Short mmCIF file of N, CA and C and ligand atoms in Angstrom, two decimals:
data_model
loop_
_atom_site.label_atom_id
_atom_site.label_comp_id
_atom_site.label_asym_id
_atom_site.label_seq_id
_atom_site.Cartn_x
_atom_site.Cartn_y
_atom_site.Cartn_z
N UNK A 1 -6.03 -5.31 2.28
CA UNK A 1 -7.05 -4.26 2.45
C UNK A 1 -7.05 -3.80 3.91
N UNK A 2 -6.95 -2.51 4.08
CA UNK A 2 -6.93 -1.95 5.43
C UNK A 2 -8.33 -1.95 6.04
N UNK A 3 -8.41 -2.45 7.26
CA UNK A 3 -9.69 -2.40 7.96
C UNK A 3 -9.75 -1.12 8.76
N UNK A 4 -10.76 -0.30 8.49
CA UNK A 4 -10.86 1.00 9.14
C UNK A 4 -11.64 0.89 10.45
N UNK A 5 -11.30 1.78 11.38
CA UNK A 5 -11.96 1.79 12.69
C UNK A 5 -12.85 3.03 12.79
N UNK A 6 -14.02 2.82 13.37
CA UNK A 6 -14.98 3.92 13.56
C UNK A 6 -15.00 4.27 15.05
N UNK A 7 -14.28 5.33 15.45
CA UNK A 7 -14.16 5.62 16.90
C UNK A 7 -15.44 6.18 17.49
N UNK A 8 -15.57 6.01 18.81
CA UNK A 8 -16.69 6.63 19.53
C UNK A 8 -16.41 8.13 19.60
N UNK A 9 -17.42 8.95 19.94
CA UNK A 9 -17.19 10.41 20.05
C UNK A 9 -16.06 10.75 21.03
N UNK A 10 -15.99 10.05 22.15
CA UNK A 10 -14.93 10.32 23.14
C UNK A 10 -13.56 9.95 22.56
N UNK A 11 -13.50 8.82 21.91
CA UNK A 11 -12.23 8.39 21.30
C UNK A 11 -11.79 9.38 20.24
N UNK A 12 -12.77 9.90 19.51
CA UNK A 12 -12.47 10.87 18.46
C UNK A 12 -11.84 12.13 19.04
N UNK A 13 -12.35 12.57 20.20
CA UNK A 13 -11.79 13.76 20.85
C UNK A 13 -10.31 13.52 21.18
N UNK A 14 -10.00 12.35 21.74
CA UNK A 14 -8.60 12.05 22.09
C UNK A 14 -7.73 11.96 20.84
N UNK A 15 -8.26 11.36 19.81
CA UNK A 15 -7.47 11.22 18.57
C UNK A 15 -7.25 12.59 17.92
N UNK A 16 -8.25 13.44 18.00
CA UNK A 16 -8.09 14.79 17.44
C UNK A 16 -7.03 15.56 18.21
N UNK A 17 -6.97 15.35 19.51
CA UNK A 17 -5.91 15.98 20.32
C UNK A 17 -4.53 15.48 19.86
N UNK A 18 -4.44 14.20 19.54
CA UNK A 18 -3.18 13.64 19.04
C UNK A 18 -2.76 14.33 17.74
N UNK A 19 -3.71 14.54 16.86
CA UNK A 19 -3.41 15.20 15.58
C UNK A 19 -2.98 16.65 15.84
N UNK A 20 -3.63 17.27 16.83
CA UNK A 20 -3.26 18.64 17.21
C UNK A 20 -1.81 18.68 17.73
N UNK A 21 -1.46 17.72 18.57
CA UNK A 21 -0.08 17.64 19.09
C UNK A 21 0.91 17.38 17.95
N UNK A 22 0.50 16.56 16.99
CA UNK A 22 1.36 16.28 15.83
C UNK A 22 1.57 17.55 15.02
N UNK A 23 0.52 18.35 14.91
CA UNK A 23 0.60 19.62 14.18
C UNK A 23 1.56 20.57 14.89
N UNK A 24 1.48 20.61 16.22
CA UNK A 24 2.39 21.43 17.03
C UNK A 24 3.84 20.98 16.83
N UNK A 25 4.03 19.67 16.82
CA UNK A 25 5.38 19.13 16.65
C UNK A 25 5.97 19.59 15.32
N UNK A 26 5.18 19.47 14.28
CA UNK A 26 5.66 19.87 12.95
C UNK A 26 5.99 21.36 12.92
N UNK A 27 5.14 22.16 13.54
CA UNK A 27 5.36 23.61 13.56
C UNK A 27 6.65 23.94 14.30
N UNK A 28 7.07 23.06 15.21
CA UNK A 28 8.25 23.31 16.03
C UNK A 28 9.50 22.61 15.47
N UNK A 29 9.40 22.09 14.26
CA UNK A 29 10.58 21.48 13.64
C UNK A 29 10.79 20.02 13.96
N UNK A 30 9.79 19.41 14.58
CA UNK A 30 9.86 17.98 14.88
C UNK A 30 8.97 17.22 13.88
N UNK A 31 8.88 15.91 14.04
CA UNK A 31 8.05 15.14 13.12
C UNK A 31 6.60 15.11 13.63
N UNK A 32 5.65 15.03 12.71
CA UNK A 32 4.24 15.15 13.11
C UNK A 32 3.64 13.90 13.73
N UNK A 33 3.92 13.72 15.01
CA UNK A 33 3.33 12.62 15.78
C UNK A 33 2.94 13.15 17.16
N UNK A 34 1.77 12.74 17.65
CA UNK A 34 1.33 13.13 18.99
C UNK A 34 0.53 12.01 19.62
N UNK A 35 0.59 11.92 20.96
CA UNK A 35 -0.06 10.81 21.67
C UNK A 35 -0.61 11.27 23.01
N UNK A 36 -1.64 10.57 23.45
CA UNK A 36 -2.32 10.91 24.71
C UNK A 36 -2.54 9.63 25.51
N UNK A 37 -2.29 9.71 26.82
CA UNK A 37 -2.51 8.58 27.73
C UNK A 37 -3.79 8.84 28.54
N UNK A 38 -4.75 7.94 28.43
CA UNK A 38 -6.02 8.09 29.14
C UNK A 38 -6.20 6.91 30.08
N UNK A 39 -6.53 7.21 31.36
CA UNK A 39 -6.64 6.11 32.33
C UNK A 39 -8.00 5.43 32.26
N UNK A 40 -8.16 4.41 33.08
CA UNK A 40 -9.37 3.60 33.07
C UNK A 40 -10.63 4.38 33.41
N UNK A 41 -10.46 5.53 34.08
CA UNK A 41 -11.60 6.37 34.43
C UNK A 41 -11.89 7.39 33.33
N UNK A 42 -11.10 7.36 32.26
CA UNK A 42 -11.33 8.28 31.15
C UNK A 42 -10.61 9.61 31.27
N UNK A 43 -9.75 9.73 32.27
CA UNK A 43 -9.01 10.99 32.45
C UNK A 43 -7.72 10.98 31.64
N UNK A 44 -7.42 12.14 31.02
CA UNK A 44 -6.14 12.28 30.33
C UNK A 44 -5.08 12.46 31.40
N UNK A 45 -4.08 11.57 31.42
CA UNK A 45 -3.04 11.63 32.45
C UNK A 45 -1.75 12.23 31.94
N UNK A 46 -1.48 12.09 30.63
CA UNK A 46 -0.20 12.58 30.10
C UNK A 46 -0.35 12.69 28.59
N UNK A 47 0.29 13.69 28.04
CA UNK A 47 0.31 13.78 26.58
C UNK A 47 1.70 14.23 26.14
N UNK A 48 2.07 13.85 24.96
CA UNK A 48 3.41 14.17 24.48
C UNK A 48 3.38 14.21 22.96
N UNK A 49 4.41 14.84 22.40
CA UNK A 49 4.54 14.88 20.95
C UNK A 49 5.96 14.54 20.58
N UNK A 50 6.16 14.31 19.32
CA UNK A 50 7.50 13.98 18.83
C UNK A 50 8.46 15.15 19.09
N UNK A 51 9.71 14.82 19.47
CA UNK A 51 10.73 15.84 19.74
C UNK A 51 12.08 15.43 19.17
N UNK A 52 12.10 14.93 17.95
CA UNK A 52 13.36 14.45 17.37
C UNK A 52 14.19 15.54 16.72
N UNK A 53 13.62 16.75 16.66
CA UNK A 53 14.29 17.84 15.96
C UNK A 53 15.68 18.16 16.51
N UNK A 54 15.91 17.84 17.79
CA UNK A 54 17.20 18.10 18.41
C UNK A 54 18.27 17.09 18.04
N UNK A 55 17.91 16.04 17.29
CA UNK A 55 18.90 15.09 16.84
C UNK A 55 18.79 13.70 17.46
N UNK A 56 17.94 13.55 18.48
CA UNK A 56 17.74 12.22 19.07
C UNK A 56 16.49 11.60 18.45
N UNK A 57 16.71 10.64 17.55
CA UNK A 57 15.62 10.04 16.78
C UNK A 57 14.74 9.11 17.60
N UNK A 58 15.09 8.91 18.89
CA UNK A 58 14.24 8.06 19.73
C UNK A 58 13.21 8.87 20.53
N UNK A 59 13.18 10.17 20.33
CA UNK A 59 12.26 11.00 21.13
C UNK A 59 10.83 10.94 20.59
N UNK A 60 10.27 9.76 20.62
CA UNK A 60 8.90 9.54 20.17
C UNK A 60 7.95 9.71 21.35
N UNK A 61 6.74 10.21 21.10
CA UNK A 61 5.81 10.43 22.22
C UNK A 61 5.39 9.14 22.93
N UNK A 62 5.29 8.05 22.16
CA UNK A 62 4.75 6.82 22.76
C UNK A 62 5.72 6.20 23.76
N UNK A 63 7.02 6.32 23.53
CA UNK A 63 7.98 5.76 24.48
C UNK A 63 8.05 6.66 25.72
N UNK A 64 7.84 7.96 25.53
CA UNK A 64 7.78 8.88 26.67
C UNK A 64 6.57 8.56 27.54
N UNK A 65 5.47 8.23 26.89
CA UNK A 65 4.26 7.85 27.63
C UNK A 65 4.51 6.57 28.43
N UNK A 66 5.18 5.60 27.83
CA UNK A 66 5.47 4.35 28.53
C UNK A 66 6.34 4.63 29.76
N UNK A 67 7.34 5.49 29.61
CA UNK A 67 8.22 5.82 30.74
C UNK A 67 7.47 6.57 31.82
N UNK A 68 6.62 7.51 31.39
CA UNK A 68 5.84 8.27 32.37
C UNK A 68 4.93 7.32 33.15
N UNK A 69 4.29 6.41 32.43
CA UNK A 69 3.36 5.48 33.07
C UNK A 69 4.10 4.58 34.06
N UNK A 70 5.30 4.12 33.69
CA UNK A 70 6.08 3.26 34.58
C UNK A 70 6.43 4.00 35.87
N UNK A 71 6.68 5.30 35.74
CA UNK A 71 7.10 6.09 36.91
C UNK A 71 5.92 6.53 37.78
N UNK A 72 4.74 6.65 37.20
CA UNK A 72 3.62 7.28 37.92
C UNK A 72 2.41 6.40 38.17
N UNK A 73 2.31 5.27 37.49
CA UNK A 73 1.09 4.46 37.63
C UNK A 73 1.43 3.05 38.09
N UNK A 74 0.53 2.45 38.85
CA UNK A 74 0.72 1.06 39.27
C UNK A 74 0.52 0.15 38.06
N UNK A 75 1.02 -1.09 38.14
CA UNK A 75 0.80 -2.03 37.04
C UNK A 75 -0.68 -2.18 36.70
N UNK A 76 -1.52 -2.19 37.74
CA UNK A 76 -2.96 -2.35 37.51
C UNK A 76 -3.54 -1.13 36.78
N UNK A 77 -3.10 0.07 37.19
CA UNK A 77 -3.56 1.29 36.51
C UNK A 77 -3.12 1.30 35.05
N UNK A 78 -1.87 0.89 34.82
CA UNK A 78 -1.34 0.90 33.45
C UNK A 78 -2.16 -0.01 32.55
N UNK A 79 -2.50 -1.18 33.07
CA UNK A 79 -3.26 -2.15 32.27
C UNK A 79 -4.62 -1.59 31.87
N UNK A 80 -5.16 -0.68 32.70
CA UNK A 80 -6.47 -0.11 32.41
C UNK A 80 -6.42 1.11 31.51
N UNK A 81 -5.21 1.56 31.15
CA UNK A 81 -5.06 2.77 30.32
C UNK A 81 -5.23 2.46 28.84
N UNK A 82 -5.61 3.49 28.10
CA UNK A 82 -5.61 3.44 26.64
C UNK A 82 -4.68 4.53 26.14
N UNK A 83 -3.85 4.19 25.17
CA UNK A 83 -2.98 5.19 24.53
C UNK A 83 -3.56 5.51 23.16
N UNK A 84 -3.85 6.78 22.96
CA UNK A 84 -4.30 7.28 21.65
C UNK A 84 -3.10 7.89 20.97
N UNK A 85 -2.99 7.71 19.66
CA UNK A 85 -1.82 8.23 18.98
C UNK A 85 -2.12 8.55 17.52
N UNK A 86 -1.44 9.57 17.01
CA UNK A 86 -1.72 9.98 15.63
C UNK A 86 -1.21 8.94 14.64
N UNK A 87 -0.10 8.29 14.98
CA UNK A 87 0.47 7.27 14.10
C UNK A 87 0.75 6.02 14.91
N UNK A 88 0.45 4.89 14.36
CA UNK A 88 0.69 3.61 15.04
C UNK A 88 2.10 3.55 15.61
N UNK A 89 2.22 2.99 16.82
CA UNK A 89 3.52 2.85 17.47
C UNK A 89 4.54 2.17 16.54
N UNK A 90 5.76 2.67 16.55
CA UNK A 90 6.85 1.96 15.87
C UNK A 90 7.25 0.77 16.76
N UNK A 91 8.06 -0.15 16.28
CA UNK A 91 8.44 -1.31 17.10
C UNK A 91 9.09 -0.92 18.44
N UNK A 92 9.90 0.14 18.45
CA UNK A 92 10.54 0.58 19.70
C UNK A 92 9.49 0.97 20.73
N UNK A 93 8.52 1.76 20.29
CA UNK A 93 7.50 2.25 21.21
C UNK A 93 6.50 1.16 21.58
N UNK A 94 6.19 0.29 20.62
CA UNK A 94 5.30 -0.83 20.92
C UNK A 94 5.94 -1.71 21.98
N UNK A 95 7.24 -1.94 21.86
CA UNK A 95 7.95 -2.76 22.84
C UNK A 95 7.92 -2.10 24.22
N UNK A 96 8.17 -0.79 24.27
CA UNK A 96 8.13 -0.07 25.55
C UNK A 96 6.74 -0.18 26.16
N UNK A 97 5.72 0.01 25.33
CA UNK A 97 4.32 -0.09 25.76
C UNK A 97 4.06 -1.48 26.36
N UNK A 98 4.52 -2.51 25.65
CA UNK A 98 4.33 -3.88 26.12
C UNK A 98 5.11 -4.17 27.40
N UNK A 99 6.35 -3.68 27.47
CA UNK A 99 7.17 -3.94 28.65
C UNK A 99 6.58 -3.33 29.91
N UNK A 100 5.97 -2.14 29.81
CA UNK A 100 5.42 -1.52 31.03
C UNK A 100 3.98 -1.93 31.28
N UNK A 101 3.42 -2.76 30.39
CA UNK A 101 2.09 -3.32 30.66
C UNK A 101 0.92 -2.37 30.46
N UNK A 102 1.07 -1.43 29.52
CA UNK A 102 -0.07 -0.54 29.22
C UNK A 102 -1.13 -1.31 28.44
N UNK A 103 -2.36 -0.75 28.44
CA UNK A 103 -3.49 -1.41 27.79
C UNK A 103 -3.64 -1.07 26.32
N UNK A 104 -4.88 -0.90 25.94
CA UNK A 104 -5.27 -0.76 24.53
C UNK A 104 -4.60 0.44 23.84
N UNK A 105 -4.45 0.31 22.53
CA UNK A 105 -3.93 1.41 21.69
C UNK A 105 -4.94 1.71 20.58
N UNK A 106 -5.22 3.01 20.38
CA UNK A 106 -6.06 3.45 19.26
C UNK A 106 -5.23 4.43 18.43
N UNK A 107 -5.08 4.15 17.16
CA UNK A 107 -4.26 5.04 16.32
C UNK A 107 -5.04 5.60 15.14
N UNK A 108 -4.67 6.82 14.73
CA UNK A 108 -5.36 7.48 13.61
C UNK A 108 -4.88 6.93 12.28
N UNK A 109 -3.55 6.81 12.13
CA UNK A 109 -2.98 6.29 10.88
C UNK A 109 -2.09 5.09 11.22
N UNK A 110 -2.06 4.11 10.36
CA UNK A 110 -1.25 2.92 10.61
C UNK A 110 0.17 3.08 10.08
N UNK A 111 1.06 2.25 10.59
CA UNK A 111 2.45 2.22 10.10
C UNK A 111 2.47 1.82 8.63
N UNK A 112 1.56 0.93 8.24
CA UNK A 112 1.49 0.49 6.84
C UNK A 112 1.11 1.66 5.94
N UNK A 113 0.19 2.50 6.41
CA UNK A 113 -0.18 3.68 5.63
C UNK A 113 1.00 4.62 5.46
N UNK A 114 1.69 4.92 6.58
CA UNK A 114 2.84 5.83 6.50
C UNK A 114 3.87 5.26 5.53
N UNK A 115 4.09 3.99 5.63
CA UNK A 115 5.04 3.32 4.76
C UNK A 115 4.62 3.47 3.28
N UNK A 116 3.34 3.30 3.03
CA UNK A 116 2.81 3.45 1.65
C UNK A 116 2.98 4.88 1.15
N UNK A 117 2.73 5.86 2.04
CA UNK A 117 2.87 7.26 1.63
C UNK A 117 4.32 7.56 1.25
N UNK A 118 5.25 7.05 2.05
CA UNK A 118 6.67 7.30 1.76
C UNK A 118 7.05 6.71 0.41
N UNK A 119 6.52 5.53 0.14
CA UNK A 119 6.79 4.88 -1.16
C UNK A 119 6.20 5.73 -2.29
N UNK A 120 4.95 6.15 -2.07
CA UNK A 120 4.25 6.97 -3.08
C UNK A 120 5.03 8.25 -3.38
N UNK A 121 5.62 8.86 -2.34
CA UNK A 121 6.34 10.12 -2.51
C UNK A 121 7.81 9.90 -2.86
N UNK A 122 8.19 8.66 -3.08
CA UNK A 122 9.58 8.31 -3.38
C UNK A 122 10.54 8.81 -2.30
N UNK A 123 10.06 8.75 -1.04
CA UNK A 123 10.89 9.13 0.11
C UNK A 123 11.55 7.85 0.64
N UNK A 124 12.73 7.97 1.25
CA UNK A 124 13.36 6.77 1.81
C UNK A 124 12.49 6.16 2.91
N UNK A 125 12.50 4.84 2.98
CA UNK A 125 11.76 4.15 4.04
C UNK A 125 12.40 4.47 5.39
N UNK A 126 11.62 4.33 6.45
CA UNK A 126 12.17 4.50 7.81
C UNK A 126 13.23 3.42 8.04
N UNK A 127 14.22 3.70 8.91
CA UNK A 127 15.27 2.71 9.16
C UNK A 127 14.80 1.51 9.98
N UNK A 128 13.61 1.64 10.56
CA UNK A 128 13.06 0.55 11.38
C UNK A 128 11.82 0.00 10.67
N UNK A 129 11.68 -1.31 10.65
CA UNK A 129 10.58 -1.96 9.94
C UNK A 129 9.22 -1.49 10.46
N UNK A 130 8.28 -1.25 9.57
CA UNK A 130 6.94 -0.79 9.98
C UNK A 130 6.06 -1.95 10.44
N UNK A 131 6.49 -2.65 11.47
CA UNK A 131 5.73 -3.81 11.95
C UNK A 131 4.45 -3.36 12.63
N UNK A 132 3.38 -4.12 12.45
CA UNK A 132 2.16 -3.82 13.22
C UNK A 132 2.44 -4.00 14.72
N UNK A 133 1.76 -3.19 15.54
CA UNK A 133 1.94 -3.28 17.00
C UNK A 133 1.79 -4.72 17.48
N UNK A 134 0.78 -5.42 16.96
CA UNK A 134 0.49 -6.76 17.48
C UNK A 134 1.53 -7.80 17.08
N UNK A 135 2.40 -7.44 16.14
CA UNK A 135 3.53 -8.33 15.85
C UNK A 135 4.56 -8.22 16.98
N UNK A 136 4.67 -7.01 17.55
CA UNK A 136 5.62 -6.76 18.64
C UNK A 136 5.02 -7.15 19.99
N UNK A 137 3.74 -6.84 20.18
CA UNK A 137 3.05 -7.14 21.45
C UNK A 137 1.82 -8.00 21.13
N UNK A 138 2.01 -9.30 21.00
CA UNK A 138 0.89 -10.17 20.63
C UNK A 138 -0.24 -10.10 21.65
N UNK A 139 -1.45 -10.05 21.15
CA UNK A 139 -2.60 -10.09 22.04
C UNK A 139 -3.06 -8.74 22.53
N UNK A 140 -2.28 -7.68 22.27
CA UNK A 140 -2.69 -6.35 22.75
C UNK A 140 -3.89 -5.87 21.92
N UNK A 141 -4.94 -5.36 22.58
CA UNK A 141 -6.06 -4.82 21.80
C UNK A 141 -5.67 -3.50 21.12
N UNK A 142 -5.81 -3.45 19.82
CA UNK A 142 -5.50 -2.22 19.07
C UNK A 142 -6.65 -1.90 18.13
N UNK A 143 -6.80 -0.60 17.81
CA UNK A 143 -7.84 -0.18 16.87
C UNK A 143 -7.29 0.93 16.00
N UNK A 144 -7.67 0.93 14.74
CA UNK A 144 -7.21 1.92 13.79
C UNK A 144 -6.90 1.24 12.47
N UNK A 145 -6.65 1.96 11.41
CA UNK A 145 -6.69 3.43 11.33
C UNK A 145 -8.12 3.97 11.18
N UNK A 146 -8.23 5.30 11.37
CA UNK A 146 -9.50 6.01 11.26
C UNK A 146 -9.44 6.86 10.00
N UNK A 147 -10.34 6.59 9.06
CA UNK A 147 -10.22 7.17 7.72
C UNK A 147 -10.02 8.69 7.69
N UNK A 148 -10.93 9.43 8.33
CA UNK A 148 -10.88 10.90 8.23
C UNK A 148 -9.59 11.45 8.86
N UNK A 149 -9.19 10.86 9.98
CA UNK A 149 -8.00 11.35 10.68
C UNK A 149 -6.72 10.94 9.96
N UNK A 150 -6.72 9.76 9.38
CA UNK A 150 -5.53 9.32 8.64
C UNK A 150 -5.26 10.29 7.50
N UNK A 151 -6.31 10.82 6.93
CA UNK A 151 -6.17 11.81 5.85
C UNK A 151 -5.47 13.07 6.38
N UNK A 152 -5.85 13.49 7.59
CA UNK A 152 -5.20 14.67 8.20
C UNK A 152 -3.73 14.37 8.52
N UNK A 153 -3.48 13.18 9.00
CA UNK A 153 -2.09 12.80 9.34
C UNK A 153 -1.26 12.74 8.06
N UNK A 154 -1.87 12.21 7.00
CA UNK A 154 -1.17 12.16 5.71
C UNK A 154 -0.78 13.57 5.27
N UNK A 155 -1.70 14.52 5.45
CA UNK A 155 -1.43 15.91 5.05
C UNK A 155 -0.26 16.49 5.85
N UNK A 156 -0.17 16.14 7.14
CA UNK A 156 0.94 16.63 7.97
C UNK A 156 2.27 16.07 7.46
N UNK A 157 2.28 14.78 7.14
CA UNK A 157 3.52 14.17 6.65
C UNK A 157 3.89 14.73 5.28
N UNK A 158 2.86 15.03 4.49
CA UNK A 158 3.12 15.65 3.19
C UNK A 158 3.77 17.01 3.37
N UNK A 159 3.22 17.77 4.34
CA UNK A 159 3.75 19.11 4.61
C UNK A 159 5.19 19.04 5.11
N UNK A 160 5.45 18.04 5.97
CA UNK A 160 6.82 17.85 6.49
C UNK A 160 7.81 17.69 5.34
N UNK A 161 7.36 17.05 4.27
CA UNK A 161 8.24 16.77 3.13
C UNK A 161 8.06 17.77 2.01
N UNK A 162 7.42 18.90 2.35
CA UNK A 162 7.27 19.96 1.35
C UNK A 162 6.38 19.58 0.18
N UNK A 163 5.40 18.70 0.44
CA UNK A 163 4.52 18.25 -0.63
C UNK A 163 3.13 18.80 -0.44
N UNK A 164 3.03 20.07 -0.16
CA UNK A 164 1.70 20.64 -0.02
C UNK A 164 1.68 22.03 -0.63
ZN1 ZN B 1 8.18 5.12 18.14
#
């Protein structure tokens, strides 16, 4: 049974921005994923969306955020950051997040949900296992999925696969 997260109004704003970025990505021929990096003072420092349409399947927003944070923030600043994202980090991005020492993650839809949707739609599974973030980065504080937003994310993935 999935445990749902009830975000604060501020968290909801950041998550909605992630869904907006995911929508932009889809409109531009990429996959519908978007993420936002917020520092300990609550300021948005960086945002990115999926850019795999060019053929590089590693162009996920969360790994770009980890790289940006490594280049621009001190280890202490990184630890105080929260990453908001439309879809739970994949193992590659979770590992990057853990390696650069970023803080909490809040996601709209979980990897398990995406995996279930693909099964439901008889779509091939992703080539990388849908491990929970905390399996890759033990002890990291994570929150999600968020019911209303996961529904929006599901609709984007449905649209990507021509199921709308
Ligand atoms: Zn990823």
